[in-house]
PDB file of C-alpha atoms in Angstrom:
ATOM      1  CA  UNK A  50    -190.360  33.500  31.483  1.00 77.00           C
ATOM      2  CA  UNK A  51    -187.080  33.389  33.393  1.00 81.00           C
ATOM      3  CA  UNK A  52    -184.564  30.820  32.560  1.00 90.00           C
ATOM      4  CA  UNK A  53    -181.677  29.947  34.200  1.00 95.00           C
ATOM      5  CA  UNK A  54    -179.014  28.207  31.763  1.00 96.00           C
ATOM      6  CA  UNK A  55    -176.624  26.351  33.784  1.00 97.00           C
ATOM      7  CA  UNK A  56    -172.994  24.632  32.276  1.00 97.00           C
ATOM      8  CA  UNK A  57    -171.205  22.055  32.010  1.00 97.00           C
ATOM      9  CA  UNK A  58    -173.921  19.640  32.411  1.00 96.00           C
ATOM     10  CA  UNK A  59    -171.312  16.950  33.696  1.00 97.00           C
ATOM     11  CA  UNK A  60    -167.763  17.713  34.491  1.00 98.00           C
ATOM     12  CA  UNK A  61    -165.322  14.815  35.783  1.00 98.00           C
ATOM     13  CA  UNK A  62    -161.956  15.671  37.461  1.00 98.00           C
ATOM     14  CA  UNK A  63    -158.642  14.054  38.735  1.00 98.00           C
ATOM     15  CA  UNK A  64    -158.690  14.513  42.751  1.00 98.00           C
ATOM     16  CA  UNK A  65    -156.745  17.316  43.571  1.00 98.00           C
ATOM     17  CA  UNK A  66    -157.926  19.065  40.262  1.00 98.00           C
ATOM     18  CA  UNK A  67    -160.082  22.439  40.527  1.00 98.00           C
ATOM     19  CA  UNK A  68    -164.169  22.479  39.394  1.00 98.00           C
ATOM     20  CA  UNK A  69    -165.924  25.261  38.124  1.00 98.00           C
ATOM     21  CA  UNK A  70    -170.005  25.517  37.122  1.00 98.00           C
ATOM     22  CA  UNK A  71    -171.144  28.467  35.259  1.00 98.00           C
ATOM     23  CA  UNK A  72    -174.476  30.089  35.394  1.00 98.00           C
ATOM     24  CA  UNK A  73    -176.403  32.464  33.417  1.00 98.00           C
ATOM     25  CA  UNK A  74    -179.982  34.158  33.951  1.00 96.00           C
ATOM     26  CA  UNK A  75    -182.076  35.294  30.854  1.00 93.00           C
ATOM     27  CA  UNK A  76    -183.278  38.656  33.379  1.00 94.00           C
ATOM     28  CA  UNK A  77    -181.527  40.141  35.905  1.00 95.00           C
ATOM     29  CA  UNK A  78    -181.909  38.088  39.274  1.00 94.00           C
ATOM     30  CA  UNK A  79    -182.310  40.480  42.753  1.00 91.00           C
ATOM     31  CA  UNK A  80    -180.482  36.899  44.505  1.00 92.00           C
ATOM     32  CA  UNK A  81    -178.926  33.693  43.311  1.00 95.00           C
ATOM     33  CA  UNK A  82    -178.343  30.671  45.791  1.00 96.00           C
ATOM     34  CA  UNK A  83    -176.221  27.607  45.539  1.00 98.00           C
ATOM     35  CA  UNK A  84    -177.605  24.250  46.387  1.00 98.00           C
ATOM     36  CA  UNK A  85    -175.563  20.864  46.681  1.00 98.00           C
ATOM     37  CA  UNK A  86    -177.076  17.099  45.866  1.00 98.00           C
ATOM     38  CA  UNK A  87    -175.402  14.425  47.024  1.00 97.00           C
ATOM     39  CA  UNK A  88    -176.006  11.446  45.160  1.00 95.00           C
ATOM     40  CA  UNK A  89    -179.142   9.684  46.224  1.00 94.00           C
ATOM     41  CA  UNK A  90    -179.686  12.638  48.297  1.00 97.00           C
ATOM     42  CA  UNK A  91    -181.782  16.134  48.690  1.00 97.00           C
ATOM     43  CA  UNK A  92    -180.543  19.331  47.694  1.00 97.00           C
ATOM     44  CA  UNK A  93    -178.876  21.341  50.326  1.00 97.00           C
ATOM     45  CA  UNK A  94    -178.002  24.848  50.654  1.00 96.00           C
ATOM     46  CA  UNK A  95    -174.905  26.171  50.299  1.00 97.00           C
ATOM     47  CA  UNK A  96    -174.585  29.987  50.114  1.00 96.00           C
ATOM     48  CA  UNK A  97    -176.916  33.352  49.269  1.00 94.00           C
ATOM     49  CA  UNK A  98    -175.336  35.931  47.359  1.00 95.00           C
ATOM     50  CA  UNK A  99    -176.974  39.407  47.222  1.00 92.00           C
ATOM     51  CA  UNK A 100    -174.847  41.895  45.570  1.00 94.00           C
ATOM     52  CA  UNK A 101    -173.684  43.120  42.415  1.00 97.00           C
ATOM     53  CA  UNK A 102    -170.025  41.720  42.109  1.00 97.00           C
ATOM     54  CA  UNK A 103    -169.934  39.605  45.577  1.00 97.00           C
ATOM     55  CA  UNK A 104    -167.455  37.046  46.058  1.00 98.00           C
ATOM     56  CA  UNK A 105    -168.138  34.972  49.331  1.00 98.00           C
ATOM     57  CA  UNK A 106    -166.212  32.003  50.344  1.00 98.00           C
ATOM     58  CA  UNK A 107    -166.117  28.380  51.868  1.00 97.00           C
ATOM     59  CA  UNK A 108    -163.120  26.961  52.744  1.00 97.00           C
ATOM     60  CA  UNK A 109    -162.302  25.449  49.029  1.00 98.00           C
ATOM     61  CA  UNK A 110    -165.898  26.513  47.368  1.00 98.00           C
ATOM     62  CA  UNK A 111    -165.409  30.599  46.149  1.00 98.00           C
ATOM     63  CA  UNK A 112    -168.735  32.193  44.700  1.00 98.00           C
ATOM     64  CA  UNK A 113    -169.286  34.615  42.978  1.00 98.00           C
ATOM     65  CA  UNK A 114    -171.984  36.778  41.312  1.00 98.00           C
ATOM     66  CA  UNK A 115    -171.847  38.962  38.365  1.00 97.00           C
ATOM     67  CA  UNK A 116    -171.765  42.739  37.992  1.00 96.00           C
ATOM     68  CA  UNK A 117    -174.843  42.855  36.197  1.00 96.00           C
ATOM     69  CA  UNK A 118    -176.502  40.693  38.362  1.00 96.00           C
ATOM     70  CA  UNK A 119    -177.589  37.880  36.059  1.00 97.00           C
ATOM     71  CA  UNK A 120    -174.240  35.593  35.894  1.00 97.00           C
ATOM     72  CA  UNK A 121    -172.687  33.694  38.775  1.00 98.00           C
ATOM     73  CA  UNK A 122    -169.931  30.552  39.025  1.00 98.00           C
ATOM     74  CA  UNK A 123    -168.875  27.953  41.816  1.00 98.00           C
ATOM     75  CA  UNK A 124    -165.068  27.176  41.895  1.00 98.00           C
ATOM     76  CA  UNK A 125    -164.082  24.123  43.852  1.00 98.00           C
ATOM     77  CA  UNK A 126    -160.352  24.784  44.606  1.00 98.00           C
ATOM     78  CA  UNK A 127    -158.508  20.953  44.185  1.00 98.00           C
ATOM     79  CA  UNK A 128    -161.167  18.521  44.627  1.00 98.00           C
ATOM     80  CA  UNK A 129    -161.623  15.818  46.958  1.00 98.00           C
ATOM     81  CA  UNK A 130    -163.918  12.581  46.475  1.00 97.00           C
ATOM     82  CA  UNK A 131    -166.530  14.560  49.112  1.00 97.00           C
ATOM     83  CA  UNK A 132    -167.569  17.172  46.866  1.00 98.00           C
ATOM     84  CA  UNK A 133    -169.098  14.499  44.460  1.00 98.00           C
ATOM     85  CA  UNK A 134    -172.592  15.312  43.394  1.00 97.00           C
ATOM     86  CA  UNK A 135    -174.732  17.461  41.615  1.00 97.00           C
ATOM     87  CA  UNK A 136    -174.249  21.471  42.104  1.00 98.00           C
ATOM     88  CA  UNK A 137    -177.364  23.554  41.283  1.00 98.00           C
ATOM     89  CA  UNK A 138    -178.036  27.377  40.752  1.00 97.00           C
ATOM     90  CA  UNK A 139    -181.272  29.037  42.050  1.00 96.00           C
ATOM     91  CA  UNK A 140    -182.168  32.632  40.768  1.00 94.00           C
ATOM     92  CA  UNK A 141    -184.640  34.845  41.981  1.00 90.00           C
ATOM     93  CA  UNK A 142    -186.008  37.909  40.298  1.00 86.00           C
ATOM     94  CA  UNK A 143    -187.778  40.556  41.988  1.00 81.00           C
ATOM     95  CA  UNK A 144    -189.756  39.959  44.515  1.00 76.00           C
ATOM     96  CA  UNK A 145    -190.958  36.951  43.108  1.00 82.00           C
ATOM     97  CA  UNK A 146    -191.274  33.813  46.054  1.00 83.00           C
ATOM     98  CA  UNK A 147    -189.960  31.353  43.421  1.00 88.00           C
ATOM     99  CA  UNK A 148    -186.337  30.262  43.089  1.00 91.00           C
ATOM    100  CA  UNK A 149    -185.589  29.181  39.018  1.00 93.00           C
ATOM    101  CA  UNK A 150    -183.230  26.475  39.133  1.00 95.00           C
ATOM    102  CA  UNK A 151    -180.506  25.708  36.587  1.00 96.00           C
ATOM    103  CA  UNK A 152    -180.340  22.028  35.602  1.00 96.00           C
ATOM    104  CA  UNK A 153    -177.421  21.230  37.602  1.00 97.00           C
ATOM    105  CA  UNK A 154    -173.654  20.345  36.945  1.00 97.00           C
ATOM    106  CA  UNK A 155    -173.318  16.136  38.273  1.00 97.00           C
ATOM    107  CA  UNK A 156    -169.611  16.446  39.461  1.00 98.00           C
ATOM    108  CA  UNK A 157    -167.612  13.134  39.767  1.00 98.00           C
ATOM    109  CA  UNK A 158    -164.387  12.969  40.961  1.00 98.00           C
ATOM    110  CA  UNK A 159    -161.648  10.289  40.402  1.00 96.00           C
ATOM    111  CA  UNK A 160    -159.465   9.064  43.514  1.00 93.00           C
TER     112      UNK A 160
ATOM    113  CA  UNK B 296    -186.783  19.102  64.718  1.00 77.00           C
ATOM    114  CA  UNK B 297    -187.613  16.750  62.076  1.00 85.00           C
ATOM    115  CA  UNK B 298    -187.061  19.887  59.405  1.00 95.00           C
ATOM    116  CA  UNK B 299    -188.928  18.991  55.798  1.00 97.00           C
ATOM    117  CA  UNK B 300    -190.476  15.489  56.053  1.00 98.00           C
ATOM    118  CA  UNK B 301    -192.308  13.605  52.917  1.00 98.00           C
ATOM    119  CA  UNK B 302    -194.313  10.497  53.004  1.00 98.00           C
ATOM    120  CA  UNK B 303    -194.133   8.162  51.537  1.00 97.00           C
ATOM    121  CA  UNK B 304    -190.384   7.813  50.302  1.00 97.00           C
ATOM    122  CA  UNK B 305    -191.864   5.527  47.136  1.00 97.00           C
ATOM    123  CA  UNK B 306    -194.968   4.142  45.597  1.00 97.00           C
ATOM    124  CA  UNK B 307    -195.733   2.679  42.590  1.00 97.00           C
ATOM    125  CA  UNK B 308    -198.807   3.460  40.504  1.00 97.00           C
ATOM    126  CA  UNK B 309    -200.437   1.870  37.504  1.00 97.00           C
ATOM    127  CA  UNK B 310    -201.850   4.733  35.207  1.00 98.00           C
ATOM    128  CA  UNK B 311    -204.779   6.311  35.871  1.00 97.00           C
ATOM    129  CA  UNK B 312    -204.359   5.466  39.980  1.00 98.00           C
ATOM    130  CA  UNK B 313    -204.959   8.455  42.141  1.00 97.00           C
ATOM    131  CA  UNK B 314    -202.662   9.441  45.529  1.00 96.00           C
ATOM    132  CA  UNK B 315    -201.599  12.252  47.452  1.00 98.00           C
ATOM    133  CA  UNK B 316    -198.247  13.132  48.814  1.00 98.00           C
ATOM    134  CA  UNK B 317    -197.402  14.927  52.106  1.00 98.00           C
ATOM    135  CA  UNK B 318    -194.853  17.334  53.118  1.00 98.00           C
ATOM    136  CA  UNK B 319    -194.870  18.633  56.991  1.00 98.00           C
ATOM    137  CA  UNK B 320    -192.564  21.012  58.225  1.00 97.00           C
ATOM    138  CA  UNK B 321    -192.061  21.649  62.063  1.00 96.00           C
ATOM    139  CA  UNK B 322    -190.094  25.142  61.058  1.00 93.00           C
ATOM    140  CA  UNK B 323    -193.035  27.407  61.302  1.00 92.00           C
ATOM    141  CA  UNK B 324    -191.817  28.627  57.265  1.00 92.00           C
ATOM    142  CA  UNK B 325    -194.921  30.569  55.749  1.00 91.00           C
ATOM    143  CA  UNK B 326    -193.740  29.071  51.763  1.00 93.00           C
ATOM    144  CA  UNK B 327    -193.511  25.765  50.435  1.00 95.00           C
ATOM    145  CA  UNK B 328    -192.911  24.489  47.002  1.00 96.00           C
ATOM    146  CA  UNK B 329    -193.339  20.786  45.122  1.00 98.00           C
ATOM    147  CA  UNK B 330    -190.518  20.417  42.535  1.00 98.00           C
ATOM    148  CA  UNK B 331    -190.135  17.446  40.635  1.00 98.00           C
ATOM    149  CA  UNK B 332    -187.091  16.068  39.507  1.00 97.00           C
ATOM    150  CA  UNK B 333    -185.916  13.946  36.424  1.00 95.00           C
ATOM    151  CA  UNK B 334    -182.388  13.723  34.851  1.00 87.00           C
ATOM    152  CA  UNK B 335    -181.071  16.416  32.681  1.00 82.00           C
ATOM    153  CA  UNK B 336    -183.922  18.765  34.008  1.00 84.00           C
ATOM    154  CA  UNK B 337    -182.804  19.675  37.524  1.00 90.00           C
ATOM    155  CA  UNK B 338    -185.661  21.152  39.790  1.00 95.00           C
ATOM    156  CA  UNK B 339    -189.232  22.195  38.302  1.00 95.00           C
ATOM    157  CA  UNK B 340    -191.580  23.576  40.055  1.00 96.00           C
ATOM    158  CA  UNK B 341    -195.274  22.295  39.880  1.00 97.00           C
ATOM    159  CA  UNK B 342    -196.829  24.116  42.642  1.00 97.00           C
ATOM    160  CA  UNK B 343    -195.909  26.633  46.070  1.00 96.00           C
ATOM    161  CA  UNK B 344    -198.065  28.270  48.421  1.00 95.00           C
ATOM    162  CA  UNK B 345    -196.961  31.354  50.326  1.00 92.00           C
ATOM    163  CA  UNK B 346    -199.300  31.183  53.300  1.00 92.00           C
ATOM    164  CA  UNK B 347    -202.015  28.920  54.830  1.00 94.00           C
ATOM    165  CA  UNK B 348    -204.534  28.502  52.604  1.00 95.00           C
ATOM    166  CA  UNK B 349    -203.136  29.914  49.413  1.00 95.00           C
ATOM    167  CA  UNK B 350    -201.560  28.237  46.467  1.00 96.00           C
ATOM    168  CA  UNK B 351    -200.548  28.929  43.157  1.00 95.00           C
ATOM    169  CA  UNK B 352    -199.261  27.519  39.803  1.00 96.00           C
ATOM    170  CA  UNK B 353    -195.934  26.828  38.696  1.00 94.00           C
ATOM    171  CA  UNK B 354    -193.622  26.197  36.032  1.00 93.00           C
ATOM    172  CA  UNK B 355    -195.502  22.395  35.188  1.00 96.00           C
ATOM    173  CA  UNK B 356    -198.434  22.408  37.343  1.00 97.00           C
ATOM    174  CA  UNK B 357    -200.736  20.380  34.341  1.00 97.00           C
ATOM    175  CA  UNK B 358    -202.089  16.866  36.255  1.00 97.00           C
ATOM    176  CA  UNK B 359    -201.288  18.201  39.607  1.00 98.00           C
ATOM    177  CA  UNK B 360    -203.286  19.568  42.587  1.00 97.00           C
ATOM    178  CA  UNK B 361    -202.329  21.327  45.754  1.00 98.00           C
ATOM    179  CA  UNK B 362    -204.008  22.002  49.139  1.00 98.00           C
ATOM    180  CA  UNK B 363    -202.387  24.133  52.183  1.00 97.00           C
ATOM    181  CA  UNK B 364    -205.165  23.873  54.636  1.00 95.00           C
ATOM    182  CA  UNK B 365    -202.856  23.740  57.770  1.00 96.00           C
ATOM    183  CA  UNK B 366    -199.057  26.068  57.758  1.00 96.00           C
ATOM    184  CA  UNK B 367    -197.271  22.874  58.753  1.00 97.00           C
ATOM    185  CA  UNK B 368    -198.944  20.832  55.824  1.00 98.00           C
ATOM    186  CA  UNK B 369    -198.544  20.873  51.773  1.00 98.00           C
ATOM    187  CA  UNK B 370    -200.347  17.988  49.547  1.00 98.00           C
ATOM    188  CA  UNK B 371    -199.946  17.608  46.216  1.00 98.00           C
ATOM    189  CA  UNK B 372    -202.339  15.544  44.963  1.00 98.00           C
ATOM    190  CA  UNK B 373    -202.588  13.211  41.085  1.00 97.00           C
ATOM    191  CA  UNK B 374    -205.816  12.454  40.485  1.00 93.00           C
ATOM    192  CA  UNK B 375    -205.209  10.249  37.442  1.00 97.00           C
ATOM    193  CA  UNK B 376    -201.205   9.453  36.957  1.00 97.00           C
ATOM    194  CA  UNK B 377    -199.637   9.147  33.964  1.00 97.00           C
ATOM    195  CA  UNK B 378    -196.034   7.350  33.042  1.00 97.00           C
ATOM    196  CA  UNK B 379    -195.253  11.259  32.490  1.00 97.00           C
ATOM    197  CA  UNK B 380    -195.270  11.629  35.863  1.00 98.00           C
ATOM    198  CA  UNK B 381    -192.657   9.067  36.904  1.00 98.00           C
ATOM    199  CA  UNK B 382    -189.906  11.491  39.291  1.00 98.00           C
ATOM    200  CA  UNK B 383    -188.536  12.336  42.332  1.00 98.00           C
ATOM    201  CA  UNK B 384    -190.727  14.225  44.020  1.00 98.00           C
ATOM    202  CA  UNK B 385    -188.945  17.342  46.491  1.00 98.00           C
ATOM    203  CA  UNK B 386    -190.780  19.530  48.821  1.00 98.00           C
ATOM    204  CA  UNK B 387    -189.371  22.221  50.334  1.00 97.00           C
ATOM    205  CA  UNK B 388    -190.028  25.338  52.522  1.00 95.00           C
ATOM    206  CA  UNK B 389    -188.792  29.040  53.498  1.00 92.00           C
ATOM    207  CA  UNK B 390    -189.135  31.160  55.560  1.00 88.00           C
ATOM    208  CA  UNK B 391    -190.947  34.459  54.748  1.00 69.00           C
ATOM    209  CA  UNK B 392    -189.254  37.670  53.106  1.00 60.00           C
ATOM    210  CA  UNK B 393    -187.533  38.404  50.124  1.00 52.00           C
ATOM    211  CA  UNK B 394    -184.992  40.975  51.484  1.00 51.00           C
ATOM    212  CA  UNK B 395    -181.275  40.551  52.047  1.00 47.00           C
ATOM    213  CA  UNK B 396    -181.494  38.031  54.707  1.00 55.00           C
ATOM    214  CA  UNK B 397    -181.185  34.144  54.321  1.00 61.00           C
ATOM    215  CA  UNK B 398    -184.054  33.118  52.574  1.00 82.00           C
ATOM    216  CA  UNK B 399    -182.943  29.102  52.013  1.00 91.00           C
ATOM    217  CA  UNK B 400    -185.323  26.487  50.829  1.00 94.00           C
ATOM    218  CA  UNK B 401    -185.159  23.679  53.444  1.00 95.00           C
ATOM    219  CA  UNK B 402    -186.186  20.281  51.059  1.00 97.00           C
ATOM    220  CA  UNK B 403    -187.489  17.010  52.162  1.00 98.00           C
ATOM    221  CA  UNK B 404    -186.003  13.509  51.124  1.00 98.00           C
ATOM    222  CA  UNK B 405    -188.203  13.519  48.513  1.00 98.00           C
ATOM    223  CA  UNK B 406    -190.698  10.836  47.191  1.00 98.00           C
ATOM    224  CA  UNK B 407    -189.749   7.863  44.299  1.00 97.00           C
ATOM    225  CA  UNK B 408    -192.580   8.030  42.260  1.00 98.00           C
ATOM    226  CA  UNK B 409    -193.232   5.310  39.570  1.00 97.00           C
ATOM    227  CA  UNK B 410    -195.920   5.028  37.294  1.00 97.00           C
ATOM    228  CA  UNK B 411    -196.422   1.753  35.102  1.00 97.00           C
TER     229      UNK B 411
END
């Protein structure tokens, strides 16, 4: 079945210091979303991306997705202590109604 | 709007115990999902349904049991827990469609599950 492999597991940064999570998808994925977890918290949405090669932006956060449609990264542009928790991936093939979620990066970030 | 709502937030269970969990969402979203969630595995799904009365199996669905008898309403039930089952518990819901448009799970505060 589909697998979503998602890396670094952890990753701790200086504040100020940029944050990046990689993702990969074992098939190609029609849409991958972004979901933030807050520590003691519920994950949240962050952003949709669609199409082959999209970048899309949030103030410091820049997505992107892969040209083949099964790869897509987070960058965090110079931290700050808010953007502390976990960061997940969610894949989609097909038409499928189910989201495959990568195991997360926890992100902790030093003051 | 109250959004994704679970109940309860945490129980304890000595093995074997039955109970049921509920997720209600006041959204009107056709699909909703039960993940459960332990460290170093992110988000599994046990069970979603795509529509009022339907349900269907997901990636760990083995000791678990689902009902969608009203849109607004998802159980998942354990009929004899196990300490395997020990999570988080996260529902969630969407609205309908696959296309390019938005398609966001919405996810409750999710249940603290223990079982001794």
């Amino acid at each position: 079945g589909q697998q979503v492999m998602q890396i670094p597991q952890y990753q701790h940064v200086q504040e100020g210091e940029d944050f990046t999570t990689y993702c990969n998808s074992s098939t190609t994925l029609s849409n991958i979303q972004w979901y933030k977890q807050r520590p003691g918290g519920h994950p949240v949405f962050l952003i949709q991306l669609v199409k082959s090669g999209e970048v899309k932006k949030q103030k410091r956060l820049t997505f992107q997705f892969g040209e083949a449609k099964k790869n897509s990264s987070l960058h965090i542009t110079a931290t700050q202590t808010t953007d502390v928790g976990t960061y997940f991936c969610a894949g989609r093939e097909g038409g499928s109604e189910k989201l495959v979620f990568g195991k997360g990066t926890k992100l902790t970030v030093n003051p | 709007n109250a959004g994704v709502t679970q109940t309860p937030k945490f129980r304890v269970l000595k093995t074997g115990q039955s109970m049921t969990l509920l997720c209600a969402q006041d959204m009107n979203h056709e699909y909703m999902y039960w993940y459960r969630q332990d460290p170093g595995m992110g988000l599994r799904l046990i069970h979603y349904s795509v529509g009022e009365g339907t349900t269907a199996k997901g990636e760990v669905p083995d000791g678990y049991n689902v009902s969608r008898l009203k849109k607004q309403n998802f159980l998942l039930g354990l009929e004899s827990a196990a300490p395997s089952q020990t999570s988080v518990y996260f529902c969630a819901s969407s609205a309908w469609g696959t296309g390019l448009a938005n398609n966001e799970q919405f996810f409750g505060p999710g249940t603290r599950l223990t079982v001794l």
